[in-house]
Amino acid sequence: KMHSSSKNVFTLVLLAVIMAATKAWTSSSVPLHRSSTTMVAMSTDGTTACWAKEQGKALVQRFGNIFEPPEEKQIALENLVLSPSQELIIDSALEEIQNNSAGFRRRFPVRLPSRRATTACFGRILAEMESGRLIATSEQHPLMNDDDDDDDEVVVDTMISQRVHFLQLLQQLSTYKQGVWSLERQMMKESGIENFGAGYL
């Protein structure tokens, strides 16, 4: 059974992201018609593991891309948080970040045109967010802690925490005019964290 307080936190963050994405989208000059190229696809007949995996990969690359317009990211974020399959897509994206950045886990001094390099940027930032050394600048809600030592609930809390941090990072990238490599560089400079992303190496 999912830990109720952590589930409520995830729901609150989702609502905050929906409100922020909707406000940004409606205040922009994006036309009402949304082309299929800007939408995160949603399944109406049930989500397969293969479909979710592809959506997770696409999500990471879209939001990490320096050439993706913020307006497109805002629409993709809105579609994600409204999707009934959003948790499965987010988990697939997190799996992609964890498993598909071989050779790029350490930051290179120049931006490389590589999918794995982009994925690794996400990994290092999320590792710092998980460690508590880096706080998201977007609206957030603190995770509620208690004295329950149930291992299953700890696992659930960790999973929800990772989803929350990923959503917060997507929200920040949705209004950022550059890619995730540049955002990571800015975070490293402003935070002054030594050995940035050490938990991901």
GROMACS .gro file of C-alpha atoms in nm:
model
  201
    1LYS     CA    1   0.000   0.000   0.000
    2MET     CA    2   0.145   0.339  -0.097
    3HIS     CA    3   0.247   0.566   0.188
    4SER     CA    4  -0.033   0.823   0.201
    5SER     CA    5   0.170   1.131   0.302
    6SER     CA    6   0.425   1.082   0.023
    7LYS     CA    7   0.150   1.015  -0.228
    8ASN     CA    8  -0.014   1.341  -0.126
    9VAL     CA    9   0.316   1.524  -0.178
   10PHE     CA   10   0.350   1.383  -0.529
   11THR     CA   11  -0.006   1.488  -0.606
   12LEU     CA   12   0.061   1.841  -0.477
   13VAL     CA   13   0.372   1.872  -0.692
   14LEU     CA   14   0.181   1.750  -0.996
   15LEU     CA   15  -0.087   2.012  -0.937
   16ALA     CA   16   0.177   2.283  -0.898
   17VAL     CA   17   0.344   2.178  -1.224
   18ILE     CA   18   0.010   2.168  -1.405
   19MET     CA   19  -0.071   2.520  -1.289
   20ALA     CA   20   0.272   2.653  -1.382
   21ALA     CA   21   0.274   2.483  -1.722
   22THR     CA   22  -0.077   2.599  -1.803
   23LYS     CA   23   0.001   2.957  -1.700
   24ALA     CA   24   0.317   2.962  -1.910
   25TRP     CA   25   0.144   2.809  -2.209
   26THR     CA   26  -0.159   3.036  -2.202
   27SER     CA   27   0.057   3.346  -2.162
   28SER     CA   28   0.273   3.256  -2.462
   29SER     CA   29   0.201   3.296  -2.831
   30VAL     CA   30   0.163   2.923  -2.888
   31PRO     CA   31  -0.135   2.854  -3.116
   32LEU     CA   32  -0.430   2.663  -2.979
   33HIS     CA   33  -0.373   2.385  -3.227
   34ARG     CA   34  -0.104   2.153  -3.095
   35SER     CA   35   0.079   1.953  -3.357
   36SER     CA   36   0.155   1.587  -3.296
   37THR     CA   37   0.527   1.666  -3.290
   38THR     CA   38   0.497   1.871  -2.972
   39MET     CA   39   0.285   1.634  -2.767
   40VAL     CA   40   0.391   1.357  -2.537
   41ALA     CA   41   0.184   1.073  -2.677
   42MET     CA   42  -0.086   0.925  -2.456
   43SER     CA   43  -0.221   0.574  -2.486
   44THR     CA   44  -0.597   0.523  -2.491
   45ASP     CA   45  -0.582   0.143  -2.500
   46GLY     CA   46  -0.344   0.086  -2.211
   47THR     CA   47   0.026   0.154  -2.186
   48THR     CA   48   0.282  -0.106  -2.282
   49ALA     CA   49   0.627  -0.124  -2.128
   50CYS     CA   50   0.784  -0.066  -2.469
   51TRP     CA   51   0.573   0.245  -2.533
   52ALA     CA   52   0.652   0.390  -2.190
   53LYS     CA   53   1.022   0.325  -2.239
   54GLU     CA   54   1.025   0.515  -2.567
   55GLN     CA   55   0.828   0.801  -2.413
   56GLY     CA   56   1.074   0.819  -2.124
   57LYS     CA   57   1.370   0.840  -2.362
   58ALA     CA   58   1.199   1.107  -2.572
   59LEU     CA   59   1.115   1.310  -2.261
   60VAL     CA   60   1.477   1.322  -2.145
   61GLN     CA   61   1.611   1.420  -2.485
   62ARG     CA   62   1.341   1.678  -2.556
   63PHE     CA   63   1.387   1.868  -2.230
   64GLY     CA   64   1.765   1.838  -2.245
   65ASN     CA   65   1.794   1.967  -2.600
   66ILE     CA   66   1.942   2.315  -2.639
   67PHE     CA   67   1.745   2.368  -2.962
   68GLU     CA   68   1.401   2.276  -2.824
   69PRO     CA   69   1.192   2.596  -2.780
   70PRO     CA   70   1.060   2.658  -2.427
   71GLU     CA   71   0.705   2.676  -2.567
   72GLU     CA   72   0.736   2.319  -2.698
   73LYS     CA   73   0.867   2.199  -2.363
   74GLN     CA   74   0.577   2.366  -2.181
   75ILE     CA   75   0.324   2.186  -2.400
   76ALA     CA   76   0.505   1.855  -2.352
   77LEU     CA   77   0.508   1.907  -1.975
   78GLU     CA   78   0.138   1.987  -1.969
   79ASN     CA   79   0.060   1.673  -2.166
   80LEU     CA   80   0.278   1.465  -1.936
   81VAL     CA   81   0.113   1.575  -1.611
   82LEU     CA   82  -0.234   1.530  -1.760
   83SER     CA   83  -0.157   1.183  -1.889
   84PRO     CA   84  -0.305   0.890  -1.693
   85SER     CA   85   0.024   0.712  -1.764
   86GLN     CA   86   0.252   0.988  -1.635
   87GLU     CA   87   0.397   0.787  -1.345
   88LEU     CA   88   0.496   0.502  -1.578
   89ILE     CA   89   0.653   0.748  -1.824
   90ILE     CA   90   0.845   0.924  -1.548
   91ASP     CA   91   0.972   0.594  -1.410
   92SER     CA   92   1.088   0.496  -1.759
   93ALA     CA   93   1.270   0.829  -1.793
   94LEU     CA   94   1.439   0.774  -1.456
   95GLU     CA   95   1.543   0.425  -1.565
   96GLU     CA   96   1.688   0.572  -1.885
   97ILE     CA   97   1.887   0.826  -1.680
   98GLN     CA   98   2.016   0.559  -1.446
   99ASN     CA   99   2.117   0.299  -1.704
  100ASN     CA  100   2.206   0.470  -2.032
  101SER     CA  101   2.488   0.717  -1.978
  102ALA     CA  102   2.793   0.490  -1.989
  103GLY     CA  103   3.113   0.682  -2.057
  104PHE     CA  104   2.955   1.020  -1.983
  105ARG     CA  105   2.885   1.015  -1.610
  106ARG     CA  106   3.163   1.264  -1.552
  107ARG     CA  107   3.097   1.606  -1.699
  108PHE     CA  108   3.303   1.704  -2.001
  109PRO     CA  109   3.430   2.065  -2.026
  110VAL     CA  110   3.244   2.114  -2.356
  111ARG     CA  111   2.892   2.021  -2.459
  112LEU     CA  112   2.893   1.704  -2.668
  113PRO     CA  113   2.622   1.615  -2.924
  114SER     CA  114   2.543   1.286  -2.755
  115ARG     CA  115   2.223   1.139  -2.617
  116ARG     CA  116   2.420   0.977  -2.336
  117ALA     CA  117   2.587   1.306  -2.246
  118THR     CA  118   2.244   1.469  -2.220
  119THR     CA  119   2.116   1.182  -2.007
  120ALA     CA  120   2.417   1.210  -1.775
  121CYS     CA  121   2.345   1.580  -1.713
  122PHE     CA  122   2.003   1.482  -1.579
  123GLY     CA  123   2.163   1.214  -1.364
  124ARG     CA  124   2.412   1.447  -1.197
  125ILE     CA  125   2.153   1.716  -1.126
  126LEU     CA  126   1.902   1.467  -0.986
  127ALA     CA  127   2.174   1.308  -0.771
  128GLU     CA  128   2.239   1.646  -0.609
  129MET     CA  129   1.867   1.706  -0.559
  130GLU     CA  130   1.830   1.364  -0.397
  131SER     CA  131   2.127   1.430  -0.168
  132GLY     CA  132   1.970   1.756  -0.050
  133ARG     CA  133   2.272   1.963  -0.156
  134LEU     CA  134   2.077   2.121  -0.443
  135ILE     CA  135   1.729   2.271  -0.400
  136ALA     CA  136   1.501   2.319  -0.701
  137THR     CA  137   1.418   2.680  -0.775
  138SER     CA  138   1.066   2.594  -0.895
  139GLU     CA  139   0.772   2.568  -0.657
  140GLN     CA  140   0.810   2.264  -0.437
  141HIS     CA  141   0.666   2.092  -0.134
  142PRO     CA  142   0.888   1.926   0.131
  143LEU     CA  143   0.858   1.551   0.165
  144MET     CA  144   0.694   1.452   0.492
  145ASN     CA  145   0.907   1.230   0.715
  146ASP     CA  146   0.788   1.009   0.999
  147ASP     CA  147   0.924   0.741   1.228
  148ASP     CA  148   0.781   0.444   1.038
  149ASP     CA  149   1.059   0.194   0.971
  150ASP     CA  150   0.866  -0.020   0.723
  151ASP     CA  151   1.107  -0.101   0.438
  152ASP     CA  152   0.832  -0.104   0.175
  153GLU     CA  153   0.725   0.247   0.270
  154VAL     CA  154   1.087   0.366   0.256
  155VAL     CA  155   1.115   0.230  -0.098
  156VAL     CA  156   0.790   0.403  -0.195
  157ASP     CA  157   0.907   0.730  -0.041
  158THR     CA  158   1.233   0.710  -0.235
  159MET     CA  159   1.050   0.638  -0.560
  160ILE     CA  160   0.811   0.930  -0.509
  161SER     CA  161   1.099   1.158  -0.412
  162GLN     CA  162   1.274   1.075  -0.738
  163ARG     CA  163   0.957   1.147  -0.937
  164VAL     CA  164   0.907   1.478  -0.758
  165HIS     CA  165   1.263   1.591  -0.826
  166PHE     CA  166   1.238   1.487  -1.190
  167LEU     CA  167   0.916   1.687  -1.232
  168GLN     CA  168   1.075   1.989  -1.064
  169LEU     CA  169   1.371   1.967  -1.303
  170LEU     CA  170   1.140   1.939  -1.605
  171GLN     CA  171   0.945   2.240  -1.484
  172GLN     CA  172   1.265   2.443  -1.459
  173LEU     CA  173   1.382   2.329  -1.804
  174SER     CA  174   1.042   2.410  -1.957
  175THR     CA  175   1.113   2.782  -1.916
  176TYR     CA  176   1.490   2.765  -1.966
  177LYS     CA  177   1.609   2.892  -2.302
  178GLN     CA  178   1.907   2.659  -2.321
  179GLY     CA  179   1.962   2.288  -2.267
  180VAL     CA  180   2.031   2.078  -1.962
  181TRP     CA  181   2.409   2.099  -2.008
  182SER     CA  182   2.396   2.479  -1.972
  183LEU     CA  183   2.155   2.454  -1.678
  184GLU     CA  184   2.391   2.213  -1.501
  185ARG     CA  185   2.681   2.454  -1.557
  186GLN     CA  186   2.474   2.738  -1.409
  187MET     CA  187   2.376   2.523  -1.109
  188MET     CA  188   2.739   2.427  -1.048
  189LYS     CA  189   2.846   2.791  -1.052
  190GLU     CA  190   2.564   2.926  -0.837
  191SER     CA  191   2.560   2.645  -0.581
  192GLY     CA  192   2.935   2.617  -0.537
  193ILE     CA  193   2.896   2.242  -0.479
  194GLU     CA  194   3.227   2.059  -0.497
  195ASN     CA  195   3.240   1.734  -0.697
  196PHE     CA  196   2.895   1.808  -0.843
  197GLY     CA  197   2.699   1.490  -0.919
  198ALA     CA  198   2.926   1.265  -0.716
  199GLY     CA  199   2.632   1.044  -0.623
  200TYR     CA  200   2.578   0.962  -0.989
  201LEU     CA  201   2.939   0.874  -1.079
   0.00000   0.00000   0.00000
